[in-house]
Coordinates of C-alpha atoms and ligand atoms in Angstrom, one line a residue:
M681 CA 92.2 128.1 103.8
D682 CA 94.5 130.0 106.3
S683 CA 94.7 127.4 109.0
I684 CA 94.3 123.6 109.6
S685 CA 93.9 121.6 112.8
C686 CA 95.4 118.2 113.1
K687 CA 95.6 115.3 115.7
A688 CA 98.8 113.6 116.4
Y689 CA 98.4 110.1 118.1
G690 CA 100.8 108.4 120.4
K691 CA 102.0 104.9 119.8
I692 CA 102.9 101.8 121.8
N693 CA 105.2 99.0 120.7
L694 CA 103.2 95.7 120.8
S695 CA 106.7 94.2 120.3
L696 CA 110.1 95.6 119.9
D697 CA 113.3 93.7 118.9
V698 CA 116.8 94.9 118.1
V699 CA 118.4 92.7 115.5
G700 CA 121.7 94.5 114.7
K701 CA 123.6 97.6 114.5
R702 CA 124.6 99.7 111.5
A703 CA 128.2 100.9 111.0
D704 CA 127.0 104.4 111.8
G705 CA 125.8 103.2 115.2
Y706 CA 122.0 103.1 114.5
H707 CA 120.3 100.1 115.8
L708 CA 118.4 97.8 113.3
V709 CA 115.0 97.1 114.8
R710 CA 111.9 94.9 114.1
M711 CA 108.9 96.2 116.0
V712 CA 105.2 96.2 115.8
M713 CA 104.0 99.8 116.2
Q714 CA 100.4 100.6 117.3
Q715 CA 98.7 103.9 117.3
V716 CA 96.6 104.6 120.4
G717 CA 93.9 107.0 121.4
I718 CA 96.1 109.5 123.3
C719 CA 96.6 112.5 121.2
D720 CA 98.1 115.9 120.9
S721 CA 96.2 118.7 119.0
I722 CA 98.1 120.9 116.6
E723 CA 96.8 124.1 114.7
I724 CA 98.9 125.4 111.9
R725 CA 98.2 129.0 110.7
K726 CA 99.6 130.9 107.9
T727 CA 101.1 134.4 109.0
E728 CA 102.1 137.5 107.3
G729 CA 105.8 137.3 108.2
T730 CA 108.3 134.7 107.1
D731 CA 109.1 133.1 110.4
I732 CA 108.0 129.7 112.0
S733 CA 106.7 130.1 115.5
V734 CA 105.7 127.4 118.0
S735 CA 103.6 127.9 121.0
T736 CA 102.4 125.5 123.7
K737 CA 101.4 125.7 127.3
S738 CA 103.5 122.5 128.1
G739 CA 106.4 123.4 130.2
E740 CA 108.2 120.1 129.2
I741 CA 109.1 120.8 125.6
P742 CA 111.1 123.4 123.7
T743 CA 109.2 126.0 121.6
G744 CA 112.2 127.0 119.4
P745 CA 114.0 125.2 116.5
D746 CA 114.5 122.2 118.8
N747 CA 110.9 121.3 118.8
L748 CA 110.3 118.7 116.1
V749 CA 107.2 120.5 114.8
F750 CA 109.4 123.5 114.0
R751 CA 111.9 121.3 112.2
A752 CA 109.1 119.5 110.3
A753 CA 107.6 122.9 109.2
D754 CA 111.1 124.1 108.2
V755 CA 111.6 121.0 105.9
M756 CA 108.2 121.5 104.2
R757 CA 108.7 125.2 103.6
K758 CA 112.2 124.5 102.0
T759 CA 111.1 121.5 99.9
F760 CA 107.9 123.2 98.5
G761 CA 109.2 126.8 98.3
I762 CA 106.5 128.1 100.9
T763 CA 107.1 131.7 101.7
D764 CA 104.4 132.3 104.2
G765 CA 105.2 132.5 107.8
L766 CA 103.6 129.7 109.9
S767 CA 102.6 129.7 113.5
I768 CA 102.0 126.3 115.1
H769 CA 100.1 125.9 118.4
L770 CA 100.5 122.6 120.2
V771 CA 98.3 121.1 122.9
K772 CA 100.4 118.4 124.5
R773 CA 98.6 115.3 126.1
I774 CA 100.9 112.5 125.0
P775 CA 103.4 112.0 127.9
V776 CA 106.8 113.4 127.1
A777 CA 109.9 111.2 127.0
A778 CA 107.7 108.2 127.5
G779 CA 108.5 105.8 124.7
M780 CA 105.3 106.9 123.0
A781 CA 106.8 108.9 120.1
G782 CA 105.1 112.1 121.1
G783 CA 107.4 114.4 119.4
S784 CA 107.6 112.1 116.3
S785 CA 103.9 112.1 116.0
D786 CA 103.7 115.9 116.3
A787 CA 106.2 116.2 113.5
A788 CA 104.3 113.8 111.4
A789 CA 101.1 115.7 111.9
V790 CA 102.8 118.8 110.7
F791 CA 104.1 117.2 107.6
R792 CA 100.6 116.0 106.8
G793 CA 99.0 119.3 107.9
I794 CA 101.2 121.5 105.7
R795 CA 100.6 119.2 102.8
D796 CA 96.9 119.5 103.2
L797 CA 96.9 123.2 104.1
Y798 CA 98.7 124.0 100.7
G799 CA 97.2 121.0 98.7
L800 CA 100.7 119.9 97.9
P801 CA 101.4 117.0 95.6
A802 CA 103.1 114.7 98.2
D803 CA 101.7 111.3 99.0
N804 CA 102.6 109.6 102.3
R805 CA 105.5 107.8 100.9
R806 CA 107.0 111.1 100.0
L807 CA 106.4 112.6 103.4
E808 CA 108.0 109.5 105.0
E809 CA 111.1 110.2 102.9
L810 CA 111.2 113.7 104.0
A811 CA 110.7 112.8 107.7
L812 CA 113.2 110.2 108.1
P813 CA 116.3 112.5 108.6
L814 CA 114.4 114.2 111.4
G815 CA 113.8 111.0 113.4
A816 CA 113.5 107.2 112.9
D817 CA 110.0 107.0 114.2
I818 CA 108.5 109.8 112.2
P819 CA 108.0 107.9 108.9
Y820 CA 105.7 105.3 110.8
C821 CA 103.8 108.3 112.4
I822 CA 102.9 109.8 108.9
A823 CA 100.2 106.9 108.4
G824 CA 100.1 105.5 111.9
G825 CA 97.7 102.6 112.6
T826 CA 99.4 99.1 112.9
Q827 CA 102.7 98.7 111.1
L828 CA 105.8 96.5 111.1
S829 CA 108.8 98.7 111.3
E830 CA 112.2 97.5 110.3
G831 CA 115.7 98.8 109.2
I832 CA 116.1 101.8 111.4
G833 CA 112.5 102.6 111.2
E834 CA 112.3 103.4 107.4
I835 CA 111.1 100.0 106.2
L836 CA 107.5 100.0 106.9
T837 CA 104.8 97.3 106.2
V838 CA 101.1 98.4 106.9
L839 CA 99.2 95.7 108.7
P840 CA 95.6 95.2 109.3
P841 CA 94.2 97.0 112.4
S842 CA 95.0 95.1 115.5
P843 CA 92.0 93.4 117.1
S844 CA 90.3 95.9 119.4
C845 CA 90.8 95.9 123.1
T846 CA 90.8 98.1 126.1
L847 CA 94.2 99.5 126.8
L848 CA 95.5 100.9 130.0
V849 CA 98.6 103.1 129.8
V850 CA 100.7 104.3 132.8
K851 CA 103.7 106.6 132.7
P852 CA 105.7 106.5 135.9
D853 CA 107.5 109.7 137.1
L854 CA 110.8 108.8 135.6
Y855 CA 113.0 110.3 133.0
I856 CA 114.8 107.7 130.9
A857 CA 117.0 108.9 128.1
T858 CA 116.5 106.8 124.8
P859 CA 120.3 106.7 123.9
A860 CA 121.2 105.3 127.4
V861 CA 118.8 102.5 127.1
Y862 CA 120.2 101.4 123.7
K863 CA 123.7 101.7 125.2
A864 CA 122.8 99.5 128.0
F865 CA 121.3 97.0 125.7
D866 CA 124.5 96.8 123.7
H867 CA 126.3 95.6 126.9
I868 CA 123.9 92.5 127.3
P869 CA 125.6 89.4 125.9
E870 CA 123.6 88.1 122.9
R871 CA 123.0 84.7 124.5
E872 CA 121.3 86.4 127.4
V873 CA 118.9 88.6 125.1
I874 CA 115.2 87.4 125.2
H875 CA 114.0 88.4 121.7
P876 CA 110.2 88.6 121.1
D877 CA 108.6 86.6 118.3
V878 CA 107.7 89.5 116.1
D879 CA 106.7 87.2 113.2
A880 CA 104.3 85.4 115.3
Q881 CA 102.8 88.5 116.4
V882 CA 102.3 89.8 112.9
D883 CA 100.6 86.5 112.0
A884 CA 98.2 86.9 115.1
I885 CA 97.4 90.4 113.9
R886 CA 96.7 89.2 110.3
K887 CA 94.4 86.6 111.9
G888 CA 92.6 89.1 114.2
D889 CA 93.6 87.1 117.3
L890 CA 93.8 89.3 120.2
F891 CA 94.9 86.5 122.5
G892 CA 97.8 85.7 120.0
V893 CA 98.8 89.3 119.9
A894 CA 98.9 89.6 123.7
K895 CA 100.8 86.4 124.1
T896 CA 103.5 87.5 121.7
C897 CA 104.1 91.0 123.1
G898 CA 107.7 91.6 124.2
N899 CA 110.2 94.3 124.4
V900 CA 114.0 93.6 124.2
L901 CA 114.8 96.9 125.8
E902 CA 112.9 96.0 129.0
Q903 CA 115.5 93.5 130.3
Q904 CA 117.8 96.3 131.4
T905 CA 115.3 99.1 131.9
G906 CA 113.1 96.8 134.0
A907 CA 116.1 95.8 136.1
D908 CA 117.1 99.4 136.7
H909 CA 113.7 100.7 137.5
P910 CA 111.6 98.1 139.6
V911 CA 108.4 100.2 139.3
I912 CA 108.1 99.0 135.7
G913 CA 107.7 95.3 136.8
Q914 CA 105.6 96.5 139.8
L915 CA 103.1 98.0 137.4
E916 CA 103.0 95.0 135.0
R917 CA 102.5 92.6 138.0
F918 CA 99.7 94.8 139.2
F919 CA 97.9 94.6 135.8
L920 CA 98.5 91.0 135.4
S921 CA 97.0 90.2 138.8
H922 CA 94.0 92.4 137.9
G923 CA 92.8 90.7 134.6
A924 CA 95.2 91.9 132.0
L925 CA 95.9 89.6 129.0
Q926 CA 99.4 91.1 128.9
S927 CA 101.4 94.1 130.2
I928 CA 104.9 95.3 129.1
M929 CA 106.9 98.5 128.7
T930 CA 106.7 100.4 125.4
G931 CA 109.7 101.8 123.4
S932 CA 112.6 102.9 125.5
G933 CA 110.2 103.3 128.5
P934 CA 109.3 103.9 131.1
T935 CA 105.6 103.8 130.0
V936 CA 103.7 100.5 130.8
F937 CA 100.6 99.3 129.0
A938 CA 98.2 96.5 129.7
I939 CA 95.8 94.9 127.2
Y940 CA 92.4 93.8 128.3
D941 CA 89.7 92.0 126.4
D942 CA 87.0 93.0 129.0
H943 CA 86.4 96.8 129.3
A944 CA 84.7 96.6 132.7
K945 CA 87.7 94.6 134.2
A946 CA 90.1 97.2 132.7
E947 CA 88.1 100.1 134.2
Q948 CA 87.9 98.4 137.6
A949 CA 91.7 97.6 137.5
M950 CA 92.4 101.4 136.8
E951 CA 90.1 102.4 139.7
E952 CA 92.2 100.1 141.9
L953 CA 95.4 101.3 140.7
K954 CA 94.4 104.9 141.4
R955 CA 94.2 103.9 145.1
V956 CA 97.8 102.7 145.3
E957 CA 99.7 105.5 146.9
S958 CA 103.0 104.9 145.3
F959 CA 101.5 105.1 141.8
A960 CA 99.4 108.3 142.7
S961 CA 101.4 110.8 140.7
F962 CA 101.8 108.7 137.6
Q963 CA 100.0 109.7 134.3
K964 CA 97.1 107.2 133.6
F965 CA 94.9 106.6 130.6
V966 CA 92.2 104.2 129.7
T967 CA 92.2 104.0 125.9
G968 CA 92.3 101.7 122.9
F969 CA 94.0 101.1 119.5
V970 CA 93.4 103.8 116.7
P971 CA 93.4 102.9 112.9
G972 CA 95.8 104.6 110.6
M973 CA 95.3 107.5 108.2
D974 CA 95.2 107.0 104.4
A975 CA 96.8 108.9 101.6
Ligands
ATP1075 P1 110.2 107.8 121.2 O1 109.1 106.9 121.6 O2 110.2 108.2 119.8 O3 111.6 107.5 121.8 P2 109.5 109.5 123.4 O4 108.1 109.4 123.6 O5 110.5 108.7 124.3 O6 109.7 109.2 121.9 P3 109.2 112.3 123.1 O7 108.0 112.6 123.8 O8 109.0 112.3 121.7 O9 110.0 111.1 123.6 O10 110.3 113.4 123.6 C1 111.7 113.2 123.6 C2 112.4 114.5 123.5 O11 112.1 115.3 122.4 C3 112.0 115.4 124.7 O12 113.0 115.5 125.6 C4 111.6 116.7 124.2 O13 112.3 117.8 124.8 C5 111.9 116.7 122.7 N1 110.8 117.2 121.8 C6 111.0 118.0 120.8 N2 109.9 118.3 120.2 C7 108.9 117.7 120.9 C8 107.5 117.7 120.9 N3 106.8 118.2 119.8 N4 106.9 116.9 121.7 C9 107.5 116.2 122.7 N5 108.9 116.2 122.8 C10 109.6 116.9 122.0

C-alpha cells in the first residue's frame, strides 16, 4: 500500500467547564466532546524522497511545519523510524479557528493514517500519548465519538454515543484567539462563573436522554466571549425561537450549534436563517453526531 485516505471529523463541546489551572498555566477542564459530521479529507502518500510535504487549497492554514499534520507526521516518522518521504494532501471543510478542533482532528487522522499505512504496532492509547505534546485536544480526536475529557485533555473517558439528533452549526465571520478567551476567563471572579453540570450531562448520555443532554449543555467560556461578541447570543436566540432544544457556543468560539429532536424543524430553521441578511456570510451546516473509531 502506497497511500491511504482518512477522514478527520470536527467536534463540538456539549459542555465545557474550567475547574482549575496548573502551575505551568494550562487550564484544567472537564468537557464532553462530541464528534460531528463535518469532516476534512486527508490523503497520505509515500514518496521517494525523505521530506514531508503538505498541500491544501485552503488559504487559511499553513502548509509548512506549522501545520499540525506536518508535526504529527514528523512525530510518527521519528518514533517508528520511517525513512520514506510523505506527501499529505488536505481538503479542508471544518471551519478554521472555530472551536471545532479542526487542526487537532487533522493531526489525529495523520497519526491513525500513518499507523494503518505502515501496519505499526500502536493502539489508540499509544497514539494518544504521542499526540498530547502537539495539542491538548488531539488525544480525544484519535478515537473521537463521545468522550469526557479531563485534566488538560489527556484524561479521557469513552462514553456511549450521544442520542441522535439534528445539529445546526453556524460559524460567524469572527476570529477569536483561544489564548485570549482563556485569559479573559481568568479575570472573571469565581463567584460569578456559571459552571455547567457536566456530571448530569454524562448521566443523560448514559441514559440516552436527548432532552437531558440538551438541558445540561453549557460552556463556561461563553460568559465573556458572548458579552464581547453579541452575534453569538443573537444566533442562539434565533435557534431557540425556531424550535431548538438548546443552542450554545462550542470551545473557545465563535461557532454556535443548535440541537433539534425534529429534523424537519431544523431544516426549516436553517432555511429561515439563510434569509437573515446579517448572517448571510456565515458558514452553515446541517449535520448530526458521529460515533467514534475503534482500535
Ligand atoms: P480548538 O477547538 O482545538 O481550539 P479551533 O477549531 O479553534 O481548535 P483550528 O481550526 O484547529 O482551531 O485552527 C487553529 C489554528 O491552528 C489556526 O490559526 C491555523 O492556522 C492553525 N493550524 C495548523 N494546522 C492546521 C490544520 N491542519 N487545520 C486547521 N488549522 C491549522
